[in-house]
PDB file of C-alpha atoms in Angstrom:
ATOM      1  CA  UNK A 937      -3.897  26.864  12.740  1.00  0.00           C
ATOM      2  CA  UNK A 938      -1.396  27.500  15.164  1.00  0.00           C
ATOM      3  CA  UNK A 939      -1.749  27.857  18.928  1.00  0.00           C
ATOM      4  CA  UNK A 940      -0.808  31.421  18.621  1.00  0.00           C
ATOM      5  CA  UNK A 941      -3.436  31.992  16.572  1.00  0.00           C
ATOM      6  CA  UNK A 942      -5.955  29.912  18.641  1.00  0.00           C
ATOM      7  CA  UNK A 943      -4.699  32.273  21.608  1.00  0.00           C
ATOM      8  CA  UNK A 944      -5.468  35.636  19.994  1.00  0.00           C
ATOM      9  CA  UNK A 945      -9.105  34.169  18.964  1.00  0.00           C
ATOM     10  CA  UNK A 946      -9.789  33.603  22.721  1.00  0.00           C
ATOM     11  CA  UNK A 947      -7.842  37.134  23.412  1.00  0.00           C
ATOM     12  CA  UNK A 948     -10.557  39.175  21.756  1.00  0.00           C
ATOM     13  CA  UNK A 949     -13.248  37.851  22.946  1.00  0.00           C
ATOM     14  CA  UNK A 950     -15.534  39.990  25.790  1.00  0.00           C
ATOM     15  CA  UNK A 951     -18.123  38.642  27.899  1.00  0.00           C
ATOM     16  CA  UNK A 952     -21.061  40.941  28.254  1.00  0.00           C
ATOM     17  CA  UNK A 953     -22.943  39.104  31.124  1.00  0.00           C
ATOM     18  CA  UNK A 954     -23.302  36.109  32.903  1.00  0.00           C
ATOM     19  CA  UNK A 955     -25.696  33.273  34.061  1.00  0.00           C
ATOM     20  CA  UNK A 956     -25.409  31.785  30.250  1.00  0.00           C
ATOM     21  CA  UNK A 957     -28.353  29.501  30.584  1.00  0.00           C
ATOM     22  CA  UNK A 958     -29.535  30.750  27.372  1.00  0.00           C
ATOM     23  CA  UNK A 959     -31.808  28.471  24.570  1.00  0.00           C
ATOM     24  CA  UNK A 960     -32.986  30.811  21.874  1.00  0.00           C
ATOM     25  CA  UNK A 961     -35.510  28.083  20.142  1.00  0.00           C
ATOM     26  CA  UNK A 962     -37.067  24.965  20.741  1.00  0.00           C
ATOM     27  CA  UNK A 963     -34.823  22.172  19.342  1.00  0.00           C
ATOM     28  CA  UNK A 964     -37.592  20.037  18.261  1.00  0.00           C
ATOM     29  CA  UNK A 965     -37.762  18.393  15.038  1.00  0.00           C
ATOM     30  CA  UNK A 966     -40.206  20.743  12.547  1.00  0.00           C
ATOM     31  CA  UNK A 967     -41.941  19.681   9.115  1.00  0.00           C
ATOM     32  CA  UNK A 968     -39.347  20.736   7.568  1.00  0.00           C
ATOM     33  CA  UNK A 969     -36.134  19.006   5.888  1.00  0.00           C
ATOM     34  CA  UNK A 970     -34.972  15.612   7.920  1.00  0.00           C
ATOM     35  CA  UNK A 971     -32.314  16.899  10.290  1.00  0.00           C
ATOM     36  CA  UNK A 972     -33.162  20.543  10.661  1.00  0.00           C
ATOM     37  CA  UNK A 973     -33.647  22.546  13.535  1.00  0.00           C
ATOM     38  CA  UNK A 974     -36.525  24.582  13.946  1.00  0.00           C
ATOM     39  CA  UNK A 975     -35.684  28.155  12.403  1.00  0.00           C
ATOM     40  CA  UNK A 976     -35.817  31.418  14.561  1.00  0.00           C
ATOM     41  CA  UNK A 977     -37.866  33.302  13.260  1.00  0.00           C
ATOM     42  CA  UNK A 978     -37.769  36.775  10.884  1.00  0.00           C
ATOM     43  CA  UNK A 979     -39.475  38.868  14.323  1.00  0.00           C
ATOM     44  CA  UNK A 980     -37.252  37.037  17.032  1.00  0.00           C
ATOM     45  CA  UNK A 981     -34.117  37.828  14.855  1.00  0.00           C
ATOM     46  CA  UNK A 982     -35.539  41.837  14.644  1.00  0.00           C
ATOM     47  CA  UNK A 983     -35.735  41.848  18.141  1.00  0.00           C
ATOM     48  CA  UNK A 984     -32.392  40.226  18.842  1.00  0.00           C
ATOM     49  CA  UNK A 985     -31.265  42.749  16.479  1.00  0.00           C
ATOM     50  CA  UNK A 986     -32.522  45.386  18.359  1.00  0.00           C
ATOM     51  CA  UNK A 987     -31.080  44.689  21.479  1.00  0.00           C
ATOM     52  CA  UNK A 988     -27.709  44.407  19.569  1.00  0.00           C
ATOM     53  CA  UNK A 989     -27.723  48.142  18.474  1.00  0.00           C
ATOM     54  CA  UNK A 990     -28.980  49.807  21.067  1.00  0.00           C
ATOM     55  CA  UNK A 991     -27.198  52.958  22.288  1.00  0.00           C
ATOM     56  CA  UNK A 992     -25.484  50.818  25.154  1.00  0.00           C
ATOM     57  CA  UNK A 993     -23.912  47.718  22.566  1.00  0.00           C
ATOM     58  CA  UNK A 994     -22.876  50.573  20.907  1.00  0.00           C
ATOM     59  CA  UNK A 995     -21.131  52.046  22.908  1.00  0.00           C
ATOM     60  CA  UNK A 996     -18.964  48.616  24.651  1.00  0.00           C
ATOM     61  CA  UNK A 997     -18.602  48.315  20.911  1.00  0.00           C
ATOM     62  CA  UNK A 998     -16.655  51.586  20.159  1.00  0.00           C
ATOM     63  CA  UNK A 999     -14.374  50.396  23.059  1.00  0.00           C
ATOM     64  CA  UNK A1000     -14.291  46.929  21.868  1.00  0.00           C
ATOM     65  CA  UNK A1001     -12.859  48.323  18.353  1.00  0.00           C
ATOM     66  CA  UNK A1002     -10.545  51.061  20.527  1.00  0.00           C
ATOM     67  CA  UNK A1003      -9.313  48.354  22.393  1.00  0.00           C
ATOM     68  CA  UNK A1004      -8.666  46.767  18.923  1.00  0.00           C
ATOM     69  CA  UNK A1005      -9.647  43.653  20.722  1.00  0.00           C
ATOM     70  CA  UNK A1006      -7.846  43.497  24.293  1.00  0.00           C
ATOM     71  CA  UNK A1007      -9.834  41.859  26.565  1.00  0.00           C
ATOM     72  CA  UNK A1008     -10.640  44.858  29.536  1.00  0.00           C
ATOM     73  CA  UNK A1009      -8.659  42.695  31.925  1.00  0.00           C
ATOM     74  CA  UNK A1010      -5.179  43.603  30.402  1.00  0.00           C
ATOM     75  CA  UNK A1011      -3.715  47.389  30.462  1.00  0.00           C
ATOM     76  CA  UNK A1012      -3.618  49.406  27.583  1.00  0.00           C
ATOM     77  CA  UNK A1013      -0.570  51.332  26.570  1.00  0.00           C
ATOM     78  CA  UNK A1014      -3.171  54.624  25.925  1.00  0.00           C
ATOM     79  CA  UNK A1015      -4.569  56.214  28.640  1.00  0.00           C
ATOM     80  CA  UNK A1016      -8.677  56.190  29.217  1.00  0.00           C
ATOM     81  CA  UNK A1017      -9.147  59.276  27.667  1.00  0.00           C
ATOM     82  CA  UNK A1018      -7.059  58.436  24.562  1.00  0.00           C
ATOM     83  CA  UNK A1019      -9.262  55.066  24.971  1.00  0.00           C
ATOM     84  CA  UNK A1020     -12.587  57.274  24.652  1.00  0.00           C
ATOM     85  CA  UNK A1021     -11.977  59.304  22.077  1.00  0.00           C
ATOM     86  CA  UNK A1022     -10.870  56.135  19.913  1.00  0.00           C
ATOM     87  CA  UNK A1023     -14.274  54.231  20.790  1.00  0.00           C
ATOM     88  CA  UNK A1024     -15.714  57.517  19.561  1.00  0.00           C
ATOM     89  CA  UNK A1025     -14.006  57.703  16.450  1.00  0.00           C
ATOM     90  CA  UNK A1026     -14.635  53.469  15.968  1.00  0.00           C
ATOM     91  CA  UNK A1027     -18.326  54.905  14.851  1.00  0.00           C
ATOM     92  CA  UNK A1028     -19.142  51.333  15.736  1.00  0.00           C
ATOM     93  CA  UNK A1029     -22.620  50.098  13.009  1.00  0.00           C
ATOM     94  CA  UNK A1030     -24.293  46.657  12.411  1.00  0.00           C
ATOM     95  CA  UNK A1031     -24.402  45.684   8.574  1.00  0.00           C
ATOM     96  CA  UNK A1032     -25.555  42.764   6.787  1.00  0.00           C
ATOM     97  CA  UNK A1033     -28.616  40.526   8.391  1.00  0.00           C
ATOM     98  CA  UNK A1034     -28.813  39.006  11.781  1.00  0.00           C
ATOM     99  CA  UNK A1035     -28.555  35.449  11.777  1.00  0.00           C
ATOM    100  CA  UNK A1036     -29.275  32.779  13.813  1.00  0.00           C
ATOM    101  CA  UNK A1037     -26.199  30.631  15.206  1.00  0.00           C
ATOM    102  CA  UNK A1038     -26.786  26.811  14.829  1.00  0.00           C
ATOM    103  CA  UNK A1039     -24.898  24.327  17.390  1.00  0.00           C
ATOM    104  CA  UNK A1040     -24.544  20.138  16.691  1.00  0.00           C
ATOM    105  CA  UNK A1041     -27.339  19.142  19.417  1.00  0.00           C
ATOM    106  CA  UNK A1042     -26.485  16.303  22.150  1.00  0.00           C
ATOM    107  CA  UNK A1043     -29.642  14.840  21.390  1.00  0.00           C
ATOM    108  CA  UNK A1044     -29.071  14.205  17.226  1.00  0.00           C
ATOM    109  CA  UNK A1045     -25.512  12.753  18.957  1.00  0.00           C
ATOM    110  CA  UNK A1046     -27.006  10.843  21.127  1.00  0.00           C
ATOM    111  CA  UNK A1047     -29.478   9.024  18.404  1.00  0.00           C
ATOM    112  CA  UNK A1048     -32.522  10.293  20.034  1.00  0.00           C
ATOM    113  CA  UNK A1049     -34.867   9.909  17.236  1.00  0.00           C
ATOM    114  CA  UNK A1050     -36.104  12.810  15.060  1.00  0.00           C
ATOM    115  CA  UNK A1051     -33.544  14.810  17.078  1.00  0.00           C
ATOM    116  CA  UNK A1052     -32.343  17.746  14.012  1.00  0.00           C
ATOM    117  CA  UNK A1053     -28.799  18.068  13.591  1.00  0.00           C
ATOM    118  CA  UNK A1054     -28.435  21.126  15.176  1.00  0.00           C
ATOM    119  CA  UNK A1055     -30.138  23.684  17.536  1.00  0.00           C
ATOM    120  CA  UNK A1056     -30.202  27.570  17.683  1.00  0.00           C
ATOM    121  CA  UNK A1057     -28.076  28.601  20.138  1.00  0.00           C
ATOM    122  CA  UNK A1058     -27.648  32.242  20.063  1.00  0.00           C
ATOM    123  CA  UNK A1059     -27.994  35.160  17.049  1.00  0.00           C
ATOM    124  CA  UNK A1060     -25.285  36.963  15.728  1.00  0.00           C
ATOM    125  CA  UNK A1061     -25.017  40.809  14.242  1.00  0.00           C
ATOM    126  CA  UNK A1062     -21.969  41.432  12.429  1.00  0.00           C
ATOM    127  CA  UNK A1063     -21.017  45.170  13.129  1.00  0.00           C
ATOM    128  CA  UNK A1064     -17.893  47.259  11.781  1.00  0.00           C
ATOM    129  CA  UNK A1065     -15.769  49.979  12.955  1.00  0.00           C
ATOM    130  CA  UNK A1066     -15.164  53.187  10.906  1.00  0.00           C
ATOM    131  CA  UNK A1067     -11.239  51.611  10.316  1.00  0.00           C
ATOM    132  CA  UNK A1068     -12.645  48.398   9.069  1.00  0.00           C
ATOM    133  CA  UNK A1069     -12.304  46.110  12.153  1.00  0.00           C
ATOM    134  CA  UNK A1070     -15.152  43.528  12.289  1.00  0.00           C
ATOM    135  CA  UNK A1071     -17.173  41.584  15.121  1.00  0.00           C
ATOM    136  CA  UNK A1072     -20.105  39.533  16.271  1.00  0.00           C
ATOM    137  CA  UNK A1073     -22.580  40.618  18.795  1.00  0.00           C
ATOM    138  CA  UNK A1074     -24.044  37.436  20.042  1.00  0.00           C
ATOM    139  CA  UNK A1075     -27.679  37.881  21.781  1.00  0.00           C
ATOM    140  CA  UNK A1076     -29.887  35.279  23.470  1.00  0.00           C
ATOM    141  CA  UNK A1077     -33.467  35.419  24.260  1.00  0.00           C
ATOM    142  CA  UNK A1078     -34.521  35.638  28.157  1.00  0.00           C
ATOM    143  CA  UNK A1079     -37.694  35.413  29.044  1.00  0.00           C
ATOM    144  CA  UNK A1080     -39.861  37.731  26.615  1.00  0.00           C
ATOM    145  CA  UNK A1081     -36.574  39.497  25.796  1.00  0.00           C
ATOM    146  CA  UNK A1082     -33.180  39.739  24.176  1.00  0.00           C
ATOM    147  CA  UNK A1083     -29.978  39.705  25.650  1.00  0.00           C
ATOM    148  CA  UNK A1084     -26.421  40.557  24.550  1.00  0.00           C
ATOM    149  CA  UNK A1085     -24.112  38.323  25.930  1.00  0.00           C
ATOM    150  CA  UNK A1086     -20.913  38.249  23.982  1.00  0.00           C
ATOM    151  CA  UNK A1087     -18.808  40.408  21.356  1.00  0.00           C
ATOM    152  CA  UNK A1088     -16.486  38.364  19.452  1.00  0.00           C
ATOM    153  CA  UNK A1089     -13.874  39.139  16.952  1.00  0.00           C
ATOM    154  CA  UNK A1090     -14.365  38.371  13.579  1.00  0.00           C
ATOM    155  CA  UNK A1091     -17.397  37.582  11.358  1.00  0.00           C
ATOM    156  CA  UNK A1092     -17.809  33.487  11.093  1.00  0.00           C
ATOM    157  CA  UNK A1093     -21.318  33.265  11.857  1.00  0.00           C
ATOM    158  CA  UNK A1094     -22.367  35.681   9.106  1.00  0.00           C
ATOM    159  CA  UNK A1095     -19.702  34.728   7.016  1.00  0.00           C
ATOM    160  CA  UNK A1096     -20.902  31.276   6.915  1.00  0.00           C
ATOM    161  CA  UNK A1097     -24.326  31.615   7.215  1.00  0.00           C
ATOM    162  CA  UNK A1098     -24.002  33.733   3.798  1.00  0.00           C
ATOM    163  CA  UNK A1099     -21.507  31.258   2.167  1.00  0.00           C
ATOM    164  CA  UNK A1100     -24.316  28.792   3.412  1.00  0.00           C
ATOM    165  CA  UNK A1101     -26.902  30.808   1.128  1.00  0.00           C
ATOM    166  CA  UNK A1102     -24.427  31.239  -2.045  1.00  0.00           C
ATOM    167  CA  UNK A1103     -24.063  27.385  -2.455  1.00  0.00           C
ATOM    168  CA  UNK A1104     -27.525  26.200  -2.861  1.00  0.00           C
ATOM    169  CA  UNK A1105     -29.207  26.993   0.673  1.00  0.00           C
ATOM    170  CA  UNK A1106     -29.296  24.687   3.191  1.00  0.00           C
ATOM    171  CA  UNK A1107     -28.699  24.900   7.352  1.00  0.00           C
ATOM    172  CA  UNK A1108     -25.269  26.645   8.271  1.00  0.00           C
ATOM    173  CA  UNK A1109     -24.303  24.962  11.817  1.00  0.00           C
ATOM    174  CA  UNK A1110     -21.271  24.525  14.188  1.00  0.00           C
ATOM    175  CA  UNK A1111     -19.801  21.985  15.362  1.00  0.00           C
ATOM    176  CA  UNK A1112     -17.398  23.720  18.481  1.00  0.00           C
ATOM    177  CA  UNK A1113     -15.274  21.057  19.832  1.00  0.00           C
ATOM    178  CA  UNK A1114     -13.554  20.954  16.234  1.00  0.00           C
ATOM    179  CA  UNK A1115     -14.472  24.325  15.325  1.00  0.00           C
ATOM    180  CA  UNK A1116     -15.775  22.863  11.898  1.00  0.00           C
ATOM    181  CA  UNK A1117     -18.658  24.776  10.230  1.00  0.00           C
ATOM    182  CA  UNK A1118     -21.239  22.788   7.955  1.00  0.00           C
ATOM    183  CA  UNK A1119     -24.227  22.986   5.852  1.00  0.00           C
ATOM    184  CA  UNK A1120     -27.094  20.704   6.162  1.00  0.00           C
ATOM    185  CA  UNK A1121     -28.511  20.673   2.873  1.00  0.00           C
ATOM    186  CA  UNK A1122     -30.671  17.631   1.208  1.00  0.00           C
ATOM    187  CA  UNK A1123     -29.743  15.128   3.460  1.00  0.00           C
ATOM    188  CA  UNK A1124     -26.464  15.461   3.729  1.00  0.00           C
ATOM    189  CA  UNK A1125     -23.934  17.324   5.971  1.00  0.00           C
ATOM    190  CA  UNK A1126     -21.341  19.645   3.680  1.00  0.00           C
ATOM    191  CA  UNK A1127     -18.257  21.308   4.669  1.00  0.00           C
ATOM    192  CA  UNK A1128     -17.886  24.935   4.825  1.00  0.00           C
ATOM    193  CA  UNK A1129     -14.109  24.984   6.382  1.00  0.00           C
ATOM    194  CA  UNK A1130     -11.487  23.330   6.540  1.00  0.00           C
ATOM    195  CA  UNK A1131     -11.990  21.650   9.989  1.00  0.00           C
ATOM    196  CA  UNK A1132     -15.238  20.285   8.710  1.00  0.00           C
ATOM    197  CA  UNK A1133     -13.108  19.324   5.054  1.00  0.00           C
ATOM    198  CA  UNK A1134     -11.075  16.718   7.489  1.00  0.00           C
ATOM    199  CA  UNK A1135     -13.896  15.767   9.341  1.00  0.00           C
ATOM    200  CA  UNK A1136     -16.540  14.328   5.995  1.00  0.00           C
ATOM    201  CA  UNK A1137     -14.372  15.001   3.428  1.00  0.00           C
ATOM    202  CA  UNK A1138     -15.058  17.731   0.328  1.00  0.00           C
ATOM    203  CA  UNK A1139     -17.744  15.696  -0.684  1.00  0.00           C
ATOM    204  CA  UNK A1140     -19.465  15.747   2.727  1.00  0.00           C
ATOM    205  CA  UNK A1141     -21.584  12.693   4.358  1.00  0.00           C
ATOM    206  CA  UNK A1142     -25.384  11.699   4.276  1.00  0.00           C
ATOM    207  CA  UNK A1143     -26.582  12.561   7.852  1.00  0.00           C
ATOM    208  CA  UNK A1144     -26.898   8.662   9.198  1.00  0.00           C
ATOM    209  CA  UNK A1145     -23.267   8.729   8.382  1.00  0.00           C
ATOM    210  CA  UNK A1146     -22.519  12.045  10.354  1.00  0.00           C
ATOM    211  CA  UNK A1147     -24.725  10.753  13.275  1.00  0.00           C
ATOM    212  CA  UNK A1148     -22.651   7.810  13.686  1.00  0.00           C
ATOM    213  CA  UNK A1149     -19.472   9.984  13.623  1.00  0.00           C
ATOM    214  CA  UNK A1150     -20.324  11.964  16.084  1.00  0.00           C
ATOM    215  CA  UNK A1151     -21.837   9.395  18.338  1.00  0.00           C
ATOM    216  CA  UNK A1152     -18.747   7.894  18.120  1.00  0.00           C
ATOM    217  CA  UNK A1153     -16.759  10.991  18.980  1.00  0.00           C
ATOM    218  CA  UNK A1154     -18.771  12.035  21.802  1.00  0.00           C
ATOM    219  CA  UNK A1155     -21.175   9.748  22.955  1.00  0.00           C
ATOM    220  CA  UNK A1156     -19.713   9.258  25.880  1.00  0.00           C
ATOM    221  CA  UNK A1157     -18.867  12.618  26.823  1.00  0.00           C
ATOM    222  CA  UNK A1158     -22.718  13.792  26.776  1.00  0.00           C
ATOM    223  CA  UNK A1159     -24.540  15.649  30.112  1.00  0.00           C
ATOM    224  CA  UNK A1160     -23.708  13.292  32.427  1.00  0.00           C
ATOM    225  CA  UNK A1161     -21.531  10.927  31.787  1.00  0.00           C
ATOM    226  CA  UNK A1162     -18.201  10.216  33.273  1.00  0.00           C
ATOM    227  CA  UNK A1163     -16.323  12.763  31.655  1.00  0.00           C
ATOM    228  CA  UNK A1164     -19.114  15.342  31.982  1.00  0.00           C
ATOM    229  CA  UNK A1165     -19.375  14.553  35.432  1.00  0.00           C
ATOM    230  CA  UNK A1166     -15.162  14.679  35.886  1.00  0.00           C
ATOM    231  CA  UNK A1167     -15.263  18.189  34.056  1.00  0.00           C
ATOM    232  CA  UNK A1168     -13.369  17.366  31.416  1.00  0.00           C
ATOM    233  CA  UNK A1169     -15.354  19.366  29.080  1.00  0.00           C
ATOM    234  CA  UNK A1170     -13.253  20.563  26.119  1.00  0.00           C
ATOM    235  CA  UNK A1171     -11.935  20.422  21.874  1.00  0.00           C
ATOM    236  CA  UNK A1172     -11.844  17.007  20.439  1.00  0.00           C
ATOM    237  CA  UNK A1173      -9.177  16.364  17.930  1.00  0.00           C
ATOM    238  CA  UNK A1174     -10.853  13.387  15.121  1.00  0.00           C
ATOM    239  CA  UNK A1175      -7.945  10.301  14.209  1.00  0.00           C
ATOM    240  CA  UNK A1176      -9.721  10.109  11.002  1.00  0.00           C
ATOM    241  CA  UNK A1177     -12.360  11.801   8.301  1.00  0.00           C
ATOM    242  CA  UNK A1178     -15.981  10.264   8.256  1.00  0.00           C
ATOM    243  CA  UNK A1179     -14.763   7.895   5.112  1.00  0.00           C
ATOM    244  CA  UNK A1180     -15.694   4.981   7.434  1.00  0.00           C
ATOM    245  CA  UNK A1181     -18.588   6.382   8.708  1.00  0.00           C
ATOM    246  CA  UNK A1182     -20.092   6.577   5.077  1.00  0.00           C
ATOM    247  CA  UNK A1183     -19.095   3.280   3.728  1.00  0.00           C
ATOM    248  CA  UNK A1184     -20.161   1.753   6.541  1.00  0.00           C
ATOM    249  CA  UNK A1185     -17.200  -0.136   7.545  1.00  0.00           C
ATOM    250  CA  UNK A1186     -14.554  -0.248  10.424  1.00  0.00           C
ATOM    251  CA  UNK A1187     -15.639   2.325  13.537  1.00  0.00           C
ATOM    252  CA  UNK A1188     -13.410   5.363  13.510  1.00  0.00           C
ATOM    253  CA  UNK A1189     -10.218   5.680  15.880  1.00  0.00           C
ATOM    254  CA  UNK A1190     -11.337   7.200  19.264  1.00  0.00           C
ATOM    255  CA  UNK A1191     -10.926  10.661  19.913  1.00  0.00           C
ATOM    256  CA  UNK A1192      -8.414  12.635  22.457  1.00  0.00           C
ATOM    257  CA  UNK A1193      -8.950  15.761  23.983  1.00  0.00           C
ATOM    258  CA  UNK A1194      -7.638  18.577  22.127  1.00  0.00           C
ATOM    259  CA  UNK A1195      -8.274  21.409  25.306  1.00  0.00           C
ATOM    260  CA  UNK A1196      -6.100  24.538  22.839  1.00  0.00           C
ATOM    261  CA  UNK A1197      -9.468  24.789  20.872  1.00  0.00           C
ATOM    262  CA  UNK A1198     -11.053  25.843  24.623  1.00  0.00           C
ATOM    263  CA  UNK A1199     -14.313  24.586  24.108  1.00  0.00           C
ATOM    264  CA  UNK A1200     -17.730  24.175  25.974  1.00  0.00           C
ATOM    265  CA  UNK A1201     -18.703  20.564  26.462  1.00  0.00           C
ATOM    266  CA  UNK A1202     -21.882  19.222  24.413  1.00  0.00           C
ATOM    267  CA  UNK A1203     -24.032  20.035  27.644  1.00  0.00           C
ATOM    268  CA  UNK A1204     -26.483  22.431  25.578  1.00  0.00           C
ATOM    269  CA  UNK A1205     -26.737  24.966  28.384  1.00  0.00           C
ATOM    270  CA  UNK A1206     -23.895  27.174  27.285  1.00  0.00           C
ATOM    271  CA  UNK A1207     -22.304  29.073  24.662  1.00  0.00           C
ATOM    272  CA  UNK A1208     -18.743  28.555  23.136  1.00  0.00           C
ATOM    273  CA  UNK A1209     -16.847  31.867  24.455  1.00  0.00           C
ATOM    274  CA  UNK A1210     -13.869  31.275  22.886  1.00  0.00           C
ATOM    275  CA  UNK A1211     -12.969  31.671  18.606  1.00  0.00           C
ATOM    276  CA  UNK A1212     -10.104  31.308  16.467  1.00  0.00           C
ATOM    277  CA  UNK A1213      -7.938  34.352  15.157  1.00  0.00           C
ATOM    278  CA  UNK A1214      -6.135  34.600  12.478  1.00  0.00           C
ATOM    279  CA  UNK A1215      -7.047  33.851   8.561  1.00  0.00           C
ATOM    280  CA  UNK A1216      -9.855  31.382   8.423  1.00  0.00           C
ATOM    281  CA  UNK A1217      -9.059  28.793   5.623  1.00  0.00           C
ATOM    282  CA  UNK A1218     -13.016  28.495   4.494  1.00  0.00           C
TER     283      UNK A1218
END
């Protein structure tokens, strides 16, 4: 991935509204599988659907695709009427299920026990233009409503979610600060990219083993510590897969910042605004 292509991800990115202080479920261990979150459920993600098509998403849609994903900061070379009628002509439409985004959670890095791997951080309806350009709504749930806060380029969530589905079910989830997508499925934690095929390996890692991994990684960059507190928030780059993790042997190398990948600390009170461009290697 080059940081070209890491620039064009956060290029076409556009922030719907502030105050992100958004939690879409309770992170709390269920009855369910050991290590998964507690699902959103089918009537939240109808409503979060709803408030991703109304006539207003819409409509920053058909400019989103017009734009063909300049941020509204920079100057187009078309005028705003020119701009109009292409956001018109975008004939912007959600297809395929809203799903429910799934973030690594401080407190399953931390080792607070029966913490799940992950937590539901926001939703995400894929929509398409009439020209074939693809994005993400992202929506989070205020209060006794829901909220879009975010239209990214691209379809990962879905994507993976669905690719999640096709090999034998499982927990789709995120971890930002490599950008490395996983599935949580019987215990142990899969990859789904290639970020995630560098970080456990093809054949994955039993979840005690990911745990430690990621304790080791950040651990020490949790809500407040010393580099929380010093705002270094940001990527991680790994020295080494989870081999040692699994086998139980030496700890892993320690981690440097990697702050290209432009992501949100593990502080659980924001979303990751940023995302990759280019061809995703899944």
């Amino acid at each position: 991935m080059t940081d070209l292509s890491k620039a064009r991800r956060a290029a076409v990115t556009v922030l719907l509204a502030a105050g992100l202080g958004l939690a879409v479920t309770p992170a709390a261990h269920a009855d369910g599988p050991a290590g998964a979150p507690v699902p959103v459920t089918a009537a939240e993600l109808a409503q979060a659907r709803g408030a991703a098509q109304s006539p207003a998403v819409l409509d920053q849609l058909g400019h989103f695709f017009a734009r063909k994903g300049v941020p509204p900061t920079q100057q187009l070379t078309i005028g705003a009427a020119e701009e109009a009628r292409a956001a018109s002509a975008a004939a912007p439409r959600l297809s395929g299920e809203t799903v429910s985004v799934y973030t690594l959670d401080a407190a399953f890095v931390s080792g607070t026990p029966g913490a799940p791997v992950a937590k539901a951080e926001f939703t995400a309806s894929r929509a398409v233009s009439a020209d074939g350009q693809v994005a993400s709504v992202w929506t989070v749930k205020q209060g006794d409503g829901w909220r879009v806060v975010n239209i990214a380029s691209g379809g990962d969530e879905g994507d993976y979610a669905a690719k999640a589905a096709a090999g034998g079910g499982g927990t789709a989830f995120r971890e930002p600060q490599l950008n490395a997508w996983y599935v949580l499925r019987d215990g142990r934690v899969l990859p789904l990219d290639d970020e995630a095929r560098r970080s456990v390996g093809t054949a994955g890692v039993g979840l005690a083993a990911y745990q430690k991994l990621v304790q080791q990684r950040y651990g020490d960059k949790l809500p407040g510590s010393a580099y929380d507190r010093a705002g270094k928030g940001g990527g991680y780059q790994p020295g080494a897969t989870a081999t040692e993790a699994e086998g139980g042997g030496t700890a892993l190398p320690a981690v440097t910042a990697a702050a290209a990948l432009g992501v949100t600390a593990l502080a659980g009170a924001g979303v990751v605004l940023r995302r990759r461009a280019g061809a995703r290697r899944g």
